[in-house]
Amino acid sequence: EVQLVESGGGLVQPGGSLRLSCAASGFTFSSYAMSWVRQAPGKGLEWVSAISGSGGSTYYADSVKGRFTISRDNSKNTLYLQMNSLRAEDTAVYYCAKGVAVAGWSYYYMDVWGKGTTVTVSS
Amino acid sequence: SYVLTQPPSVSVAPGKTARITCGGNNIGSKSVHWYQQKPGQAPVLVIYYDSDRPSGIPERFSGSNSGNTATLTISRVEAGDEADYYCQVWDSSSDHPVVFGGGTKLTVL
């Protein structure tokens, strides 16, 4: 069974840092792109970042570029999101999602999602 | 950047057909994917590549995409279909390429 389990969320002060992790199992992790998607309270889905299977290609939303870094350790089947200079508007549930780009990045979608981890940025 | 526009809400009676639209400039040239999210739960993929269904998704869910509008159609709507629905595309012309629509709340009357 394909499974994604996020961890690392919590309460952090504005300007602080946090690292999220996503442990993957049930599939060949290195063969798949991965994404982070967040959802602020009462709001819609917002894509945050994506990374290719090898880690050689990364993409970011404008709202987090320069502050967040996506990475992966294929030997540990784990995806990461390093979040620096956190702001109140980064408060959200952060989902890890397995990506599918077998037909090319233009056809990218996310077929399995974790349950999410909550990040709260507040003083 | 590319914008996807969805109606905030759609209401339908049980047993009827619900249609949720996703508008975007020449969206028919892109591959559209749809997600269902029930309260307190993670999103679930219900349609990919405009009209393909993942295993486990009922045949009542179908999709189409042409011109400036993609549509998710849910036939014979059930109470359990009440959820938020999001469309998503990849915008190759952008360096922040994954785009979600704003979401549509489907209410089953």
CSV table of C-alpha atoms in Angstrom, one decimal:
chain,number,residue,atom,x,y,z
A,1,GLU,CA,0.0,0.0,0.0
A,2,VAL,CA,1.3,3.4,-1.0
A,3,GLN,CA,1.6,5.6,2.1
A,4,LEU,CA,2.9,9.1,2.9
A,5,VAL,CA,3.3,10.3,6.4
A,6,GLU,CA,4.2,13.9,7.2
A,7,SER,CA,5.8,15.1,10.4
A,8,GLY,CA,7.6,18.2,11.7
A,9,GLY,CA,4.7,20.6,12.0
A,10,GLY,CA,4.1,22.8,15.1
A,11,LEU,CA,4.0,26.3,16.5
A,12,VAL,CA,6.7,28.6,15.5
A,13,GLN,CA,7.3,32.4,15.9
A,14,PRO,CA,7.3,34.7,13.0
A,15,GLY,CA,10.8,34.7,11.4
A,16,GLY,CA,11.5,31.2,12.7
A,17,SER,CA,12.3,28.0,10.9
A,18,LEU,CA,10.8,24.5,10.6
A,19,ARG,CA,11.6,21.4,8.7
A,20,LEU,CA,8.9,19.2,7.5
A,21,SER,CA,9.4,15.5,6.6
A,22,CYS,CA,7.4,13.1,4.6
A,23,ALA,CA,8.1,9.4,4.9
A,24,ALA,CA,7.1,7.4,1.8
A,25,SER,CA,6.5,3.7,1.5
A,26,GLY,CA,4.8,1.2,-0.9
A,27,PHE,CA,6.4,2.5,-4.1
A,28,THR,CA,9.8,3.1,-5.7
A,29,PHE,CA,10.3,6.6,-4.2
A,30,SER,CA,13.2,7.7,-6.4
A,31,SER,CA,11.1,7.1,-9.6
A,32,TYR,CA,8.5,9.7,-8.7
A,33,ALA,CA,8.3,13.5,-8.4
A,34,MET,CA,6.9,14.8,-5.2
A,35,SER,CA,5.1,17.9,-4.1
A,36,TRP,CA,4.2,19.9,-1.1
A,37,VAL,CA,0.7,21.5,-1.1
A,38,ARG,CA,-0.7,23.6,1.7
A,39,GLN,CA,-4.1,24.7,2.9
A,40,ALA,CA,-4.6,27.7,5.1
A,41,PRO,CA,-7.6,27.5,7.5
A,42,GLY,CA,-10.8,27.8,5.6
A,43,LYS,CA,-9.0,28.3,2.3
A,44,GLY,CA,-8.3,26.3,-0.9
A,45,LEU,CA,-5.4,24.3,-1.9
A,46,GLU,CA,-2.1,26.1,-2.7
A,47,TRP,CA,0.7,24.3,-4.3
A,48,VAL,CA,4.1,25.1,-2.6
A,49,SER,CA,6.9,23.2,-4.3
A,50,ALA,CA,7.7,20.2,-6.4
A,51,ILE,CA,10.9,18.1,-7.0
A,52,SER,CA,11.8,15.6,-9.6
A,53,GLY,CA,12.6,12.0,-8.7
A,54,SER,CA,16.3,12.5,-8.9
A,55,GLY,CA,16.1,15.8,-7.0
A,56,GLY,CA,17.7,17.6,-10.0
A,57,SER,CA,14.7,19.8,-10.8
A,58,THR,CA,12.8,21.9,-8.3
A,59,TYR,CA,9.9,24.3,-8.5
A,60,TYR,CA,8.5,26.8,-6.1
A,61,ALA,CA,5.4,29.0,-5.7
A,62,ASP,CA,6.3,32.7,-5.7
A,63,SER,CA,4.9,33.0,-2.2
A,64,VAL,CA,7.7,30.8,-0.8
A,65,LYS,CA,10.6,31.2,-3.2
A,66,GLY,CA,13.8,32.2,-1.5
A,67,ARG,CA,12.4,31.1,1.9
A,68,PHE,CA,11.5,27.4,1.5
A,69,THR,CA,13.7,24.6,0.1
A,70,ILE,CA,12.4,21.3,-1.1
A,71,SER,CA,14.8,18.3,-1.0
A,72,ARG,CA,14.7,14.5,-0.9
A,73,ASP,CA,16.8,11.6,0.4
A,74,ASN,CA,16.1,8.7,-1.9
A,75,SER,CA,18.1,6.4,0.3
A,76,LYS,CA,15.7,7.1,3.2
A,77,ASN,CA,12.5,7.4,1.0
A,78,THR,CA,11.9,10.8,2.6
A,79,LEU,CA,10.9,14.2,1.3
A,80,TYR,CA,11.7,17.4,3.1
A,81,LEU,CA,10.6,21.0,3.2
A,82,GLN,CA,12.9,23.5,4.9
A,83,MET,CA,10.9,26.6,5.8
A,84,ASN,CA,12.8,29.7,6.9
A,85,SER,CA,11.7,33.3,7.6
A,86,LEU,CA,8.2,32.0,8.4
A,87,ARG,CA,5.3,34.4,8.3
A,88,ALA,CA,1.8,34.3,9.7
A,89,GLU,CA,0.4,33.7,6.2
A,90,ASP,CA,2.4,30.4,6.1
A,91,THR,CA,0.0,29.0,8.7
A,92,ALA,CA,-1.6,26.0,7.1
A,93,VAL,CA,-1.9,22.3,6.9
A,94,TYR,CA,1.0,21.0,4.7
A,95,TYR,CA,0.4,18.0,2.6
A,96,CYS,CA,3.0,15.8,0.9
A,97,ALA,CA,1.8,14.3,-2.4
A,98,LYS,CA,3.2,11.7,-4.8
A,99,GLY,CA,3.5,13.1,-8.3
A,100,VAL,CA,3.0,11.5,-11.6
A,101,ALA,CA,4.8,12.9,-14.6
A,102,VAL,CA,5.3,9.8,-16.7
A,103,ALA,CA,3.9,11.6,-19.8
A,104,GLY,CA,6.1,14.6,-19.0
A,105,TRP,CA,5.8,17.5,-16.6
A,106,SER,CA,3.1,19.1,-18.7
A,107,TYR,CA,0.8,16.3,-17.6
A,108,TYR,CA,1.8,16.3,-13.9
A,109,TYR,CA,-0.8,15.4,-11.3
A,110,MET,CA,-0.7,14.1,-7.7
A,111,ASP,CA,-2.2,10.6,-7.1
A,112,VAL,CA,-1.5,10.0,-3.4
A,113,TRP,CA,-1.6,12.4,-0.6
A,114,GLY,CA,-0.6,12.2,3.0
A,115,LYS,CA,-2.9,13.3,5.9
A,116,GLY,CA,-0.9,16.5,6.4
A,117,THR,CA,0.9,18.2,9.2
A,118,THR,CA,-0.1,21.6,10.7
A,119,VAL,CA,2.2,24.6,10.8
A,120,THR,CA,1.1,27.6,12.9
A,121,VAL,CA,3.2,30.8,12.8
A,122,SER,CA,2.3,33.0,15.7
A,123,SER,CA,3.9,34.9,18.5
B,1,SER,CA,0.6,33.5,-14.4
B,2,TYR,CA,-2.1,31.1,-15.4
B,3,VAL,CA,-5.4,31.4,-13.6
B,4,LEU,CA,-8.1,28.7,-13.1
B,5,THR,CA,-11.6,29.9,-12.3
B,6,GLN,CA,-14.2,27.7,-10.5
B,7,PRO,CA,-17.6,28.6,-9.2
B,8,PRO,CA,-17.5,28.8,-5.4
B,9,SER,CA,-20.5,26.6,-5.0
B,10,VAL,CA,-22.8,24.2,-6.9
B,11,SER,CA,-25.9,22.6,-5.5
B,12,VAL,CA,-27.7,19.5,-6.7
B,13,ALA,CA,-30.4,17.2,-5.6
B,14,PRO,CA,-29.6,13.5,-4.9
B,15,GLY,CA,-29.8,11.4,-8.1
B,16,LYS,CA,-29.3,14.4,-10.4
B,17,THR,CA,-26.2,15.4,-12.3
B,18,ALA,CA,-23.7,17.9,-11.0
B,19,ARG,CA,-21.4,19.8,-13.3
B,20,ILE,CA,-18.4,21.7,-11.9
B,21,THR,CA,-16.5,24.0,-14.3
B,22,CYS,CA,-12.9,25.1,-14.4
B,23,GLY,CA,-12.2,28.0,-16.7
B,24,GLY,CA,-8.8,29.0,-18.1
B,25,ASN,CA,-7.3,30.6,-21.2
B,26,ASN,CA,-7.2,27.8,-23.8
B,27,ILE,CA,-7.4,25.2,-21.1
B,28,GLY,CA,-8.3,22.7,-23.7
B,29,SER,CA,-4.6,22.6,-24.7
B,30,LYS,CA,-3.7,21.5,-21.2
B,31,SER,CA,-4.2,18.3,-19.2
B,32,VAL,CA,-6.6,18.9,-16.3
B,33,HIS,CA,-6.9,16.9,-13.1
B,34,TRP,CA,-9.5,17.0,-10.4
B,35,TYR,CA,-9.4,16.4,-6.7
B,36,GLN,CA,-12.1,15.8,-4.1
B,37,GLN,CA,-11.7,16.9,-0.5
B,38,LYS,CA,-14.1,16.1,2.2
B,39,PRO,CA,-14.0,18.1,5.5
B,40,GLY,CA,-11.0,17.3,7.7
B,41,GLN,CA,-9.5,14.9,5.0
B,42,ALA,CA,-6.7,15.0,2.5
B,43,PRO,CA,-7.6,15.5,-1.1
B,44,VAL,CA,-8.3,12.5,-3.3
B,45,LEU,CA,-7.6,12.4,-7.0
B,46,VAL,CA,-10.9,11.7,-8.9
B,47,ILE,CA,-10.0,12.5,-12.5
B,48,TYR,CA,-6.6,12.8,-14.3
B,49,TYR,CA,-5.7,13.6,-17.9
B,50,ASP,CA,-9.0,15.4,-18.4
B,51,SER,CA,-11.2,12.3,-18.3
B,52,ASP,CA,-9.4,9.3,-16.8
B,53,ARG,CA,-10.5,7.8,-13.5
B,54,PRO,CA,-8.2,6.3,-11.0
B,55,SER,CA,-9.0,2.8,-9.8
B,56,GLY,CA,-11.7,2.9,-7.0
B,57,ILE,CA,-13.4,6.1,-8.3
B,58,PRO,CA,-17.0,5.4,-9.4
B,59,GLU,CA,-17.9,5.6,-13.1
B,60,ARG,CA,-20.3,8.3,-12.0
B,61,PHE,CA,-17.3,10.7,-12.1
B,62,SER,CA,-16.3,11.9,-15.5
B,63,GLY,CA,-14.4,14.8,-17.0
B,64,SER,CA,-14.1,16.7,-20.3
B,65,ASN,CA,-12.0,19.6,-21.5
B,66,SER,CA,-12.3,21.8,-24.5
B,67,GLY,CA,-11.7,25.4,-25.4
B,68,ASN,CA,-11.6,27.6,-22.3
B,69,THR,CA,-13.5,25.2,-20.0
B,70,ALA,CA,-12.9,21.9,-18.3
B,71,THR,CA,-15.8,20.2,-16.6
B,72,LEU,CA,-16.1,17.6,-13.9
B,73,THR,CA,-19.5,15.8,-14.1
B,74,ILE,CA,-20.9,13.7,-11.3
B,75,SER,CA,-23.9,11.6,-12.3
B,76,ARG,CA,-26.5,10.2,-10.0
B,77,VAL,CA,-25.2,12.4,-7.2
B,78,GLU,CA,-25.1,10.8,-3.7
B,79,ALA,CA,-24.9,12.5,-0.3
B,80,GLY,CA,-21.4,11.1,0.0
B,81,ASP,CA,-20.3,13.2,-2.9
B,82,GLU,CA,-20.7,16.4,-0.9
B,83,ALA,CA,-17.2,17.9,-0.8
B,84,ASP,CA,-14.9,20.6,-2.2
B,85,TYR,CA,-13.6,19.9,-5.7
B,86,TYR,CA,-10.4,21.4,-7.2
B,87,CYS,CA,-9.1,21.4,-10.7
B,88,GLN,CA,-5.3,21.5,-11.4
B,89,VAL,CA,-3.0,22.0,-14.4
B,90,TRP,CA,0.7,22.4,-15.1
B,91,ASP,CA,1.6,25.7,-16.7
B,92,SER,CA,4.7,25.1,-18.7
B,93,SER,CA,5.2,28.8,-19.3
B,94,SER,CA,5.7,29.5,-15.7
B,95,ASP,CA,8.5,28.7,-13.2
B,96,HIS,CA,5.8,28.1,-10.6
B,97,PRO,CA,3.9,25.7,-12.8
B,98,VAL,CA,1.4,23.8,-10.6
B,99,VAL,CA,-1.9,25.7,-10.6
B,100,PHE,CA,-5.0,24.9,-8.6
B,101,GLY,CA,-8.4,26.4,-9.1
B,102,GLY,CA,-10.0,28.1,-6.2
B,103,GLY,CA,-12.3,25.2,-5.4
B,104,THR,CA,-16.0,24.5,-5.7
B,105,LYS,CA,-18.1,23.4,-2.7
B,106,LEU,CA,-20.6,20.8,-3.9
B,107,THR,CA,-23.7,20.7,-1.8
B,108,VAL,CA,-26.2,17.8,-2.0
B,109,LEU,CA,-29.6,19.2,-1.2
